[in-house]
Amino acid sequence: MKRIILIIMLFLGVLSYSEEESSQKSKIEVTSQNEKISGENSDKNIGLVLSGGSAKGLAHVGVLKILDQEKVPIEYVTGTSMGSIIGALYTSGYTVDEIEQIVLETDWISLFNDQIPRDEKGAIRNYFEDKNSLVLPMEGLTPKLPNGAIGGKSASEKLSELFYGVEGRDDFTKFPQKFALVATDLETGEGVMISKGSLSAAVRSSMSIPAVFSPIRYNGRLLVDGGVVRNLPVQDVKVLGADYTIGVNVGDGFSKIEDKNLNLFSVTGGVATIAGRAEVERQKRMLDLYIAPDLSNIASTDFYKAKQLIELGEKAALANIDEIRKLSDPVKYAEIQKKREEFRKTWQNSYSFTKFEIVGNKKFDESYFKRFIPKNLTNLKTEDLKEMVNQIYQNGSFANIFYEVKGDTLVINVAEKPSNYLVTTGNINNEDLAAVSIGFQGNKLIGNSDIRYSINGIVNEEYGINGKAAVALGGNSKGLITTDLLIKKDIIRNQESGEGTYEFSNRIFRMGVGFGAEIKKNFVVGIGGGYQKSMVRDNVDSSKNVIVDFPYYNALGYYDSRDSAVFPTRGLYLRIDYLGASSNGADFNTINAKAEYNKQITKKITITPGLRYVTTNGSGIPETYYPKLGGYRSSDYSFEFRGIPSSKYRGKSLLIGDLKLQYNMTDFMFANLIFSNVNISQDSFSIGNEMKQSYSGGFGIKTPTGPIFLGVSTTRGEDITYFLNLGYDMYAE
């Protein structure tokens, strides 16, 4: 009898649809015979379980699309890792279409990069960080491994943005669909079910992949990815109240990993899968419906395959469509949707606070943060809080920063970086052979000023020790006091000038102090002075041996908005240096000016015109300050000109023009062609008519331990030069 009544009702519905199309949207749509028997399990309280799986977790969206399409009333949701992100989006009020749009438009890889773009850090921070290769934190004088490759600031920022509207709703079980997520307590090894607190912070804790993201302190616990102990949290959705459970598992399958895809994510994910297999099997036995998309050809890092992953999720759900349609309940579904819509209306676009609280700080007291926190704590929007977090993070002393809304209190959680670091740089080339720098870098807080320091050394045929210390004044390093100590020996053989061949060794002792200020982002001016002793031994004519010691003074100004100091793709670099001395047998001055403009003419091609003019004038000029030409680098008034041996030509004035064409193969692989022209003059403040032209090209790679560049160059009258450069040049500009 019930079946007959149902058929009659359906028939009347079809007639109504044909007669009144305009009212169709308010009626229950019937599209297939299978739906006529739907609702078989509609009296059940349905819970949805979303597993972790990094990029594979994007397949959850496809399953949600089918469940939503079939009007399955989901009342409870639990998730782990990527499953917690998708689950939180769904239960907080985003529609399935909006979630799909978010997934497709988000640059997921960027969430694994906490580096502030170079052109946004400011010139003073770049002064310290441009040439760091391998950096290890130190506990006292003992190097230690970092607790994660990534602090997680970018991920926290994105999550705060996505969940800003519900940041103040700290009980996830009061959402229209009850929600909880699972993380792992690193100190106890327990799985932790989280259903209260800051939604963004909770999700961030659940996705803290060990060795990739640093653990996060949340509600007194040190948490990492929930997938470590319970990647398919079925028991948790039952605790919420579900008596019928749908589990979507995207992290259970093993897939072949090609050598080229071996990385921290794939290895970590594979280990987690192995370690959690037994627990996943136990959780699966509690499920009523198990959905496992075929992701055997998908890697855990394939975020760029988001569209394909969604389609694979849909396919897996459609393979279980008969069971899914038995769960359809349009009436109950509509009720839940109405609750979701009403909840969405309660989203806040701003928050007001009466006070703030700093959590996790040890070195930095509250007064340090106060300067970055808005003075007026009312009506703060997501853009305001994002700007606040970025200003604090600019300092470079924090691994992660995120905020929480707790009633009328703005809670700012910080994870401080260690104070000291072991820093190494390396350089191998066909001129100097090998140079390795090992030193220390760090910062101390005195009042509101950061003391940053570094010391390094180089030893080879040309040897040297270069020690630098600096005090960065102000909370965000806008002022700078530097000290400089240089002990160095240069050897120049069989080189040429307007006076013929010259060959000498030059021993330098120099110490000085400088003062600088970043008066505008990336624009620095500075003055300084010091003492230098230069001992020149002429290997051709000993009568020309000379010892010159003198005090000197200098001034500089530069602007640097390049996105990279090694292989820039955009940005402007302008610099002028002035140095003078007028005592103890040295009466001279030098001017060194450079301009470089990097412009992307296409997404892959960057063109860079450059110009440099150097001149020196006076008497008793030390060899250190004679403009010299040749080699692949610029340092100590010896200027880059590929195709000519280092420092081969000398004059009193040099005008160097470059035109570089760079092909940006990827974000870290580059090829370039460079044409250079120089005018050499033996007179001060002159252009000169002795000209040299150089053609060079090569291939470069950015690596975590510094750049690698392989190239070839030629200049008429010179041998073809091949060169391999590994690492940063510690003495370069």
XYZ file of C-alpha atoms in Angstrom:
733
model
C 0.000 0.000 0.000
C 2.792 2.419 0.877
C 4.411 1.704 -2.488
C 1.118 2.497 -4.319
C 0.726 5.774 -2.419
C 4.310 6.688 -3.236
C 3.772 6.039 -6.953
C 0.618 8.136 -6.979
C 2.386 10.993 -5.240
C 5.233 10.831 -7.681
C 2.866 10.840 -10.625
C 1.065 13.882 -9.278
C 4.419 15.521 -8.777
C 5.354 14.948 -12.397
C 2.043 16.454 -13.533
C 2.586 19.426 -11.270
C 6.049 19.943 -12.685
C 4.750 20.010 -16.260
C 2.016 22.493 -15.366
C 3.933 24.874 -13.107
C 7.582 25.162 -14.081
C 8.092 28.423 -12.157
C 7.532 26.722 -8.815
C 9.867 23.850 -9.562
C 12.725 25.149 -7.419
C 10.654 24.787 -4.258
C 9.689 21.162 -4.963
C 11.559 17.916 -4.529
C 13.107 16.956 -7.852
C 12.725 13.365 -8.992
C 15.108 12.220 -11.671
C 15.399 8.461 -11.590
C 13.766 5.220 -10.629
C 16.366 4.675 -7.969
C 15.181 7.781 -6.167
C 11.738 6.248 -5.847
C 13.099 3.888 -3.253
C 15.408 6.433 -1.667
C 15.114 7.168 1.998
C 15.440 3.549 3.014
C 17.848 4.675 5.742
C 16.499 8.204 6.118
C 15.752 7.693 9.797
C 19.453 7.366 10.482
C 21.664 10.104 11.862
C 24.316 10.197 9.134
C 27.933 11.021 9.828
C 30.638 11.704 7.252
C 34.308 10.836 7.873
C 37.023 12.468 5.751
C 40.531 11.049 5.907
C 43.854 12.772 5.493
C 45.965 12.410 2.394
C 47.607 15.761 1.507
C 46.731 16.636 -2.109
C 44.688 13.435 -2.444
C 42.270 14.913 0.096
C 40.945 17.253 -2.594
C 38.998 14.218 -3.877
C 36.680 14.698 -0.874
C 35.067 17.583 -2.735
C 33.926 15.248 -5.502
C 32.269 12.928 -2.978
C 30.573 15.904 -1.307
C 29.187 16.997 -4.685
C 27.435 13.669 -5.201
C 26.152 13.502 -1.605
C 24.814 17.024 -1.967
C 23.325 16.283 -5.374
C 21.497 13.260 -3.981
C 20.272 15.275 -0.972
C 21.895 13.108 1.672
C 21.349 14.805 5.062
C 24.793 14.900 6.653
C 24.463 15.809 10.347
C 27.931 14.976 11.674
C 31.386 15.370 10.148
C 34.875 14.439 11.324
C 38.147 14.837 9.494
C 41.893 14.590 9.720
C 44.536 16.696 7.980
C 43.210 17.659 4.517
C 39.939 16.007 5.527
C 39.714 18.461 8.410
C 40.063 21.402 6.003
C 37.301 20.170 3.690
C 35.116 19.169 6.636
C 35.566 22.536 8.338
C 34.678 24.400 5.155
C 31.537 22.316 4.722
C 30.251 22.493 8.300
C 31.062 26.176 8.773
C 28.602 27.112 6.039
C 30.372 27.112 2.685
C 28.334 25.565 -0.107
C 29.775 22.654 -2.025
C 30.131 24.869 -5.101
C 32.062 27.433 -3.037
C 34.320 24.721 -1.632
C 35.057 23.506 -5.147
C 35.931 27.053 -6.191
C 38.219 27.497 -3.181
C 39.996 24.213 -3.921
C 40.509 25.069 -7.590
C 41.660 28.648 -6.977
C 43.940 28.137 -3.968
C 47.677 27.989 -4.594
C 48.196 25.043 -2.257
C 51.952 24.859 -2.805
C 52.306 28.439 -1.542
C 50.968 27.263 1.832
C 54.171 25.265 2.206
C 56.337 28.360 1.788
C 56.764 30.759 4.689
C 59.400 32.864 2.998
C 58.599 36.530 2.797
C 59.219 37.719 -0.773
C 62.603 39.387 -0.906
C 61.247 42.666 -2.199
C 58.875 42.831 0.785
C 61.425 42.116 3.529
C 63.321 45.367 3.219
C 66.961 45.983 2.339
C 68.343 45.601 5.861
C 66.978 42.085 6.366
C 68.208 41.179 2.889
C 71.649 42.453 3.915
C 71.829 39.553 6.368
C 69.897 36.873 4.569
C 70.736 37.117 0.857
C 73.764 34.858 1.015
C 72.750 32.350 3.671
C 72.910 28.823 2.348
C 72.605 26.201 5.036
C 71.232 27.555 8.292
C 70.981 25.389 11.440
C 69.464 26.576 14.704
C 71.666 26.372 17.788
C 70.989 25.552 21.410
C 73.818 27.392 23.124
C 76.849 26.404 21.055
C 75.346 23.113 19.838
C 73.643 22.900 16.427
C 70.191 21.292 16.468
C 67.803 20.179 13.794
C 64.681 22.314 13.235
C 61.356 20.871 14.455
C 59.894 21.205 10.990
C 60.866 22.319 7.535
C 58.066 24.926 7.610
C 56.829 27.049 10.498
C 53.339 27.164 9.023
C 52.683 30.906 8.945
C 51.337 30.863 5.378
C 49.004 27.958 6.112
C 47.777 29.622 9.319
C 47.166 32.869 7.442
C 45.090 31.143 4.745
C 43.019 29.236 7.297
C 42.386 32.396 9.316
C 41.142 34.048 6.138
C 38.836 31.143 5.212
C 37.315 30.772 8.672
C 37.301 34.405 9.725
C 33.505 34.602 9.731
C 33.189 31.885 12.415
C 36.358 32.634 14.366
C 34.341 33.643 17.412
C 32.111 30.517 17.319
C 34.268 28.303 19.470
C 32.005 25.239 19.780
C 31.997 23.239 16.550
C 29.213 20.960 17.837
C 26.853 23.940 17.644
C 27.376 24.307 13.917
C 24.369 23.267 11.765
C 26.291 20.040 11.219
C 28.288 18.982 14.258
C 31.997 18.930 13.501
C 35.153 17.608 15.130
C 38.638 16.958 13.894
C 41.503 14.812 15.044
C 45.111 15.724 15.798
C 47.937 13.818 17.508
C 49.435 14.798 20.853
C 53.165 14.570 20.219
C 53.953 14.329 23.936
C 51.554 11.491 24.782
C 51.028 9.799 21.420
C 47.255 10.074 21.841
C 44.735 10.966 19.217
C 42.957 14.169 20.246
C 39.402 14.899 19.170
C 38.957 18.677 18.923
C 35.486 20.209 18.853
C 36.071 23.543 20.601
C 38.296 26.576 20.196
C 39.521 28.508 17.197
C 38.481 26.650 14.047
C 41.445 27.884 12.003
C 43.951 26.969 14.721
C 42.342 23.561 15.217
C 42.529 22.774 11.505
C 46.139 23.972 11.415
C 47.020 21.543 14.220
C 45.336 18.644 12.434
C 47.376 19.239 9.257
C 50.814 19.607 10.918
C 52.555 16.929 8.883
C 55.539 15.724 10.964
C 58.927 16.928 9.666
C 57.145 19.214 7.201
C 55.198 21.607 9.454
C 56.358 22.558 12.917
C 54.073 21.215 15.673
C 51.559 23.703 17.053
C 50.681 24.467 20.652
C 46.914 24.370 20.948
C 44.988 24.392 24.210
C 48.091 23.356 26.110
C 48.939 20.384 23.861
C 51.751 20.015 21.350
C 49.910 18.733 18.278
C 50.799 17.253 14.893
C 48.828 15.697 12.034
C 45.930 13.526 13.197
C 46.721 10.998 10.494
C 49.648 9.769 12.586
C 47.293 7.896 14.925
C 43.824 8.003 13.322
C 43.678 8.890 9.666
C 40.079 7.737 9.343
C 38.329 9.053 12.497
C 35.178 6.920 12.480
C 34.953 6.469 16.243
C 34.944 10.232 16.635
C 31.916 10.767 14.390
C 30.082 8.151 16.460
C 30.938 10.075 19.614
C 29.311 13.131 17.996
C 26.086 11.140 17.582
C 26.147 9.425 14.192
C 24.559 5.965 13.956
C 25.137 5.600 10.213
C 28.665 6.374 8.963
C 30.080 7.130 5.539
C 33.859 7.016 5.344
C 35.899 8.522 2.508
C 39.461 7.271 2.577
C 42.000 8.917 0.276
C 45.117 7.960 2.204
C 45.010 4.193 2.446
C 46.353 3.148 -0.877
C 49.966 2.680 -1.809
C 51.152 4.055 -5.096
C 54.345 3.712 -7.081
C 56.664 6.619 -6.353
C 58.995 7.536 -9.158
C 62.460 8.732 -8.214
C 61.679 12.207 -9.542
C 58.731 12.461 -7.138
C 60.670 11.426 -4.042
C 60.481 14.294 -1.573
C 59.735 15.075 2.052
C 55.977 14.938 1.456
C 55.906 11.629 -0.393
C 58.257 9.914 2.060
C 56.419 11.251 5.113
C 53.064 10.336 3.612
C 54.229 6.821 2.760
C 55.552 6.214 6.264
C 52.325 7.517 7.791
C 50.287 5.184 5.590
C 52.332 2.181 6.689
C 52.254 3.146 10.355
C 48.507 3.802 10.384
C 47.307 0.887 8.267
C 46.204 -1.290 11.213
C 44.265 1.554 12.841
C 42.578 2.428 9.540
C 41.443 -1.190 9.199
C 39.993 -1.065 12.724
C 38.131 2.169 11.956
C 36.838 0.802 8.633
C 35.041 -2.001 10.451
C 32.831 0.639 12.118
C 31.672 2.064 8.781
C 28.369 1.452 7.061
C 29.497 2.808 3.697
C 33.129 2.896 2.602
C 34.240 5.054 -0.343
C 37.844 4.867 -1.555
C 38.695 6.796 -4.745
C 41.285 5.199 -6.991
C 44.246 7.538 -6.502
C 46.997 5.094 -7.381
C 48.377 7.440 -10.045
C 48.204 10.534 -7.835
C 51.051 11.706 -5.624
C 50.505 13.404 -2.281
C 52.014 16.586 -3.746
C 49.873 16.750 -6.892
C 47.881 19.798 -5.781
C 47.887 21.058 -9.364
C 45.628 18.096 -10.245
C 42.774 19.502 -8.166
C 40.194 19.257 -10.978
C 41.163 15.656 -11.714
C 41.049 14.762 -8.019
C 37.533 16.172 -7.680
C 36.450 14.102 -10.681
C 37.988 10.965 -9.157
C 36.046 11.647 -5.960
C 32.823 11.953 -7.968
C 33.597 8.711 -9.769
C 34.148 6.862 -6.501
C 30.863 8.171 -5.099
C 28.956 7.256 -8.261
C 30.300 3.713 -7.957
C 28.292 3.573 -4.706
C 25.292 5.513 -5.995
C 22.711 2.851 -5.120
C 23.710 2.897 -1.453
C 23.949 6.693 -1.454
C 20.414 7.060 -2.875
C 19.067 4.903 -0.079
C 20.280 7.653 2.270
C 18.517 10.443 0.401
C 15.993 12.388 2.473
C 15.008 15.627 0.740
C 12.936 16.883 3.667
C 15.628 16.389 6.268
C 18.238 17.666 3.819
C 16.208 20.842 3.273
C 15.983 21.373 7.030
C 19.756 21.126 7.363
C 20.255 23.460 4.424
C 17.976 26.003 6.028
C 20.031 25.821 9.244
C 23.198 26.241 7.191
C 21.805 29.313 5.453
C 20.749 30.855 8.783
C 24.159 30.084 10.256
C 25.850 31.659 7.266
C 23.963 34.879 7.983
C 25.656 35.020 11.412
C 29.155 35.133 9.946
C 31.002 38.172 11.172
C 33.030 40.423 8.911
C 34.674 42.230 11.832
C 35.428 41.763 15.533
C 35.821 44.138 18.436
C 38.075 43.506 21.421
C 38.735 45.148 24.754
C 42.180 43.586 25.268
C 44.846 41.397 23.700
C 46.984 38.513 24.966
C 50.316 37.185 23.696
C 50.871 33.413 23.961
C 54.112 31.520 23.328
C 56.515 34.468 23.727
C 59.642 34.006 25.818
C 62.246 36.481 24.531
C 59.839 39.185 23.420
C 57.677 40.865 26.022
C 54.261 42.368 25.497
C 55.648 45.870 24.861
C 57.402 44.577 21.745
C 54.126 43.428 20.163
C 52.139 46.431 21.263
C 53.551 48.645 18.521
C 52.139 46.338 15.831
C 48.697 45.832 17.338
C 46.059 48.338 16.199
C 45.498 51.010 18.827
C 41.766 50.801 18.202
C 40.645 47.204 18.692
C 37.122 47.751 17.395
C 35.724 46.616 14.061
C 38.864 44.771 13.013
C 38.483 43.033 9.668
C 40.498 40.124 8.342
C 42.702 42.535 6.379
C 43.571 44.418 9.596
C 44.598 41.287 11.467
C 46.504 39.937 8.463
C 48.476 43.186 8.277
C 49.191 42.982 12.018
C 50.494 39.407 11.725
C 52.665 40.277 8.720
C 54.219 43.272 10.482
C 55.218 41.105 13.433
C 56.481 38.358 11.142
C 58.592 40.808 9.104
C 61.122 40.864 11.901
C 62.291 37.368 11.001
C 62.372 36.209 14.627
C 59.198 34.092 14.509
C 58.505 30.703 12.924
C 54.744 31.072 13.096
C 52.107 33.588 14.161
C 48.346 33.132 14.268
C 45.479 34.736 16.125
C 42.377 33.509 17.939
C 39.167 35.219 18.950
C 38.230 34.428 22.562
C 35.273 36.552 23.531
C 36.491 40.127 23.884
C 40.162 39.058 23.835
C 42.408 38.995 20.789
C 44.871 36.140 21.388
C 48.092 36.242 19.379
C 49.999 32.948 19.324
C 53.688 33.133 18.413
C 56.423 30.558 17.964
C 59.834 32.183 18.389
C 62.855 31.135 16.392
C 66.128 30.271 18.160
C 68.423 33.216 18.856
C 71.517 31.767 17.202
C 72.212 29.955 13.946
C 75.129 28.176 12.366
C 75.474 29.573 8.844
C 77.478 28.108 5.989
C 78.105 29.326 2.460
C 80.213 27.788 -0.246
C 81.743 28.852 -3.505
C 83.605 26.892 -6.180
C 84.736 28.423 -9.436
C 87.442 28.116 -12.048
C 89.357 31.164 -10.778
C 89.566 30.858 -6.999
C 89.071 27.104 -6.777
C 87.158 26.669 -3.534
C 85.994 28.938 -0.792
C 83.917 27.902 2.178
C 82.498 30.203 4.773
C 81.387 28.953 8.170
C 80.068 31.376 10.699
C 77.410 32.328 13.144
C 74.412 34.531 12.764
C 71.758 35.456 15.212
C 69.896 38.101 17.064
C 69.590 39.338 20.612
C 66.925 41.607 21.969
C 68.032 44.661 23.903
C 65.049 46.800 24.683
C 63.271 47.078 21.381
C 66.345 46.676 19.196
C 67.580 43.518 17.510
C 71.291 42.887 17.532
C 72.093 40.830 14.473
C 75.585 39.587 13.824
C 77.611 37.408 11.498
C 81.216 36.327 11.124
C 82.768 34.265 8.369
C 86.077 33.487 6.759
C 87.667 32.280 3.527
C 90.942 30.446 3.010
C 92.595 29.559 -0.298
C 95.465 30.999 -2.345
C 93.807 34.257 -1.637
C 92.834 34.172 1.992
C 90.766 36.335 4.176
C 88.708 36.780 7.273
C 85.694 38.987 7.193
C 83.777 39.662 10.352
C 80.608 41.728 10.515
C 78.342 42.710 13.331
C 75.263 44.805 13.113
C 72.631 46.303 15.326
C 69.265 46.578 13.665
C 67.458 49.409 15.388
C 63.741 49.317 15.947
C 61.242 46.514 15.952
C 61.381 45.889 12.233
C 65.018 46.641 11.502
C 64.689 50.072 9.913
C 67.994 51.352 11.278
C 71.417 49.769 11.171
C 74.794 50.109 12.843
C 77.515 47.952 11.290
C 81.085 47.110 12.136
C 83.481 45.580 9.666
C 86.788 43.753 10.036
C 88.650 42.552 6.937
C 91.974 40.747 6.708
C 92.587 39.659 3.152
C 95.263 38.864 0.576
C 94.793 39.306 -3.177
C 97.180 37.905 -5.799
C 97.104 39.472 -9.273
C 99.238 37.903 -12.030
C 100.109 39.009 -15.583
C 97.442 41.647 -15.831
C 97.284 44.684 -18.086
C 96.746 48.404 -17.743
C 97.515 51.444 -19.826
C 101.067 51.229 -18.483
C 101.618 47.628 -19.565
C 101.693 44.403 -17.585
C 101.374 44.424 -13.822
C 101.667 41.637 -11.249
C 101.381 42.056 -7.516
C 100.072 40.790 -4.212
C 98.018 43.041 -1.981
C 97.554 42.481 1.739
C 94.710 44.395 3.291
C 93.793 45.135 6.862
C 90.617 47.136 7.300
C 88.252 47.954 10.112
C 85.363 50.343 10.082
C 81.927 51.286 11.318
C 78.850 52.410 9.435
C 75.398 53.820 10.081
C 72.425 53.199 7.824
C 68.722 53.812 7.726
C 65.955 52.321 5.637
C 64.088 55.549 4.972
C 61.634 53.815 2.667
C 61.044 50.159 1.908
C 64.132 48.832 0.132
C 65.797 52.270 0.102
C 68.843 52.651 2.354
C 71.259 55.499 2.937
C 74.386 55.214 5.008
C 77.636 56.823 6.102
C 80.716 55.368 7.682
C 84.436 55.431 8.116
C 87.404 53.461 9.303
C 91.068 52.651 8.922
C 92.878 50.633 6.221
C 96.418 49.448 5.723
C 97.379 48.241 2.270
C 100.707 46.483 1.613
C 101.387 46.104 -2.108
C 104.259 43.906 -3.324
C 105.009 44.350 -7.016
C 106.222 41.020 -8.400
C 107.760 42.668 -11.504
C 109.421 45.761 -10.056
C 110.155 45.687 -6.314
C 110.844 49.426 -6.369
C 107.098 49.841 -6.718
C 106.425 48.073 -3.413
C 104.400 50.369 -1.228
C 102.691 50.449 2.128
C 99.797 52.822 2.472
C 97.760 53.305 5.620
C 95.023 55.823 5.942
C 91.691 56.630 7.529
C 88.776 56.669 5.110
C 85.176 57.818 5.019
C 82.344 56.613 2.860
C 78.710 57.160 1.977
C 76.214 55.063 0.091
C 72.662 54.955 -1.069
C 70.834 52.117 -2.723
C 67.397 50.948 -3.701
C 66.735 47.257 -4.261
C 63.309 45.870 -5.172
C 64.532 42.728 -6.975
C 62.718 39.501 -6.190
C 66.037 37.626 -6.063
C 69.665 38.632 -5.639
C 70.857 35.719 -7.814
C 68.377 35.163 -10.671
C 65.993 38.122 -10.492
C 62.903 38.126 -12.684
C 61.671 41.585 -11.751
C 62.688 44.654 -9.804
C 65.039 47.630 -9.840
C 68.514 47.949 -8.356
C 70.195 51.348 -7.988
C 73.364 51.964 -6.001
C 76.012 54.618 -5.581
C 79.051 54.372 -3.303
C 81.521 57.119 -2.470
C 84.817 56.585 -0.629
C 87.518 59.105 0.137
C 90.820 59.470 2.000
C 93.046 62.512 2.426
C 95.923 61.750 4.796
C 99.024 59.585 5.315
C 100.087 59.584 1.686
C 96.640 58.650 0.378
C 94.660 61.457 -1.184
C 91.980 60.008 -3.404
C 88.283 59.369 -3.886
C 86.279 56.766 -5.769
C 82.754 56.657 -7.100
C 80.943 53.436 -7.971
C 77.453 53.716 -9.468
C 75.257 50.906 -10.795
C 71.752 50.601 -12.249
C 69.914 47.394 -13.154
C 66.310 46.907 -14.233
C 64.655 43.479 -14.468
C 61.487 43.287 -16.531
C 59.414 40.241 -17.437
C 58.392 40.670 -21.062
C 56.574 37.327 -20.942
C 55.817 34.910 -18.122
C 59.016 33.015 -18.931
C 61.393 35.677 -20.270
C 63.094 38.452 -18.317
C 65.161 41.184 -19.947
C 67.723 43.069 -17.872
C 69.611 46.136 -19.067
C 72.388 47.246 -16.727
C 74.905 50.054 -16.496
C 77.871 50.667 -14.188
C 80.296 53.579 -13.984
C 83.382 53.505 -11.753
C 86.068 56.142 -11.444
C 88.873 56.968 -9.050
C 90.821 60.189 -8.709
C 93.827 61.401 -6.727
C 97.238 60.182 -5.592
C 98.451 57.296 -3.436
C 95.538 55.189 -4.621
C 95.829 51.681 -3.104
C 95.434 48.768 -5.469
C 92.289 47.909 -3.543
C 90.525 50.911 -5.038
C 91.821 50.855 -8.614
C 88.920 49.825 -10.883
C 89.768 46.406 -12.302
C 87.916 44.362 -14.877
C 87.324 40.659 -15.513
C 85.890 37.518 -14.020
C 82.378 36.447 -13.137
C 81.906 38.506 -9.942
C 82.212 42.032 -8.598
C 84.067 42.601 -5.350
C 86.519 45.138 -3.893
C 86.556 47.314 -7.037
C 87.187 44.347 -9.307
C 84.172 44.217 -11.594
C 82.474 41.370 -13.398
C 83.192 40.971 -17.112
C 82.842 37.385 -18.278
C 85.221 36.176 -20.957
C 88.194 37.999 -19.420
C 90.276 36.576 -16.540
C 89.651 38.122 -13.155
C 91.101 41.641 -12.722
C 93.024 41.416 -16.017
C 92.495 45.017 -17.069
C 92.944 48.094 -14.915
C 92.145 51.731 -15.484
C 91.005 54.791 -13.594
C 87.539 54.760 -15.143
C 85.244 51.972 -16.363
C 81.866 52.223 -18.109
C 80.200 48.799 -18.327
C 76.925 48.113 -20.108
C 75.061 44.792 -20.006
C 72.023 43.345 -21.672
C 70.803 40.042 -20.233
C 68.069 37.799 -21.534
C 66.910 35.227 -19.003
C 64.594 32.310 -19.641
C 62.774 31.280 -16.460
C 62.364 27.555 -17.025
C 60.792 27.049 -13.566
C 60.796 28.959 -10.293
C 64.263 27.597 -9.597
C 65.827 26.816 -13.016
C 67.147 29.498 -15.355
C 69.073 29.938 -18.593
C 70.522 33.220 -19.788
C 72.420 35.032 -22.535
C 74.467 38.153 -21.721
C 76.060 40.751 -23.948
C 78.514 43.122 -22.236
C 80.479 46.122 -23.437
C 83.083 48.118 -21.510
C 84.965 51.360 -22.146
C 88.297 51.555 -20.278
C 90.009 54.849 -19.555
C 93.321 55.660 -17.819
C 91.950 59.052 -16.848
C 89.644 59.972 -14.001
C 86.060 61.000 -14.732
C 86.450 59.850 -18.324
C 84.723 57.426 -20.671
C 87.746 56.209 -22.648
C 87.976 54.613 -26.057
C 89.516 51.223 -25.234
C 86.605 48.818 -25.650
C 85.995 45.158 -24.926
C 82.926 43.089 -25.729
C 81.833 39.860 -24.126
C 79.251 37.208 -24.953
C 78.218 34.617 -22.399
C 75.486 32.175 -21.614
C 74.717 29.499 -19.137
C 72.332 27.551 -16.981
C 71.562 28.157 -13.309
C 69.675 26.461 -10.489
C 68.554 27.741 -7.106
C 69.146 25.144 -4.393
C 68.667 25.172 -0.590
C 72.438 25.453 -0.238
C 72.920 28.276 -2.716
C 72.920 28.837 -6.465
C 74.657 26.688 -9.059
C 75.672 28.221 -12.360
C 77.429 26.633 -15.328
C 78.408 28.901 -18.168
C 80.639 29.699 -21.105
C 81.890 33.093 -22.277
C 84.075 34.585 -24.964
C 85.770 37.905 -25.655
C 87.694 38.754 -28.826
C 91.395 38.206 -28.236
C 90.810 35.971 -25.219
C 90.408 32.255 -24.734
C 86.924 30.816 -24.387
C 86.152 30.561 -20.681
C 84.143 27.822 -19.039
C 83.098 28.316 -15.468
C 81.210 26.522 -12.746
C 80.087 28.479 -9.741
C 78.640 26.754 -6.687
C 77.230 28.801 -3.867
C 77.282 32.423 -2.856
C 80.231 34.760 -3.027
C 80.666 36.190 0.439
C 82.681 39.174 -0.775
C 80.423 40.176 -3.648
C 78.298 43.316 -3.536
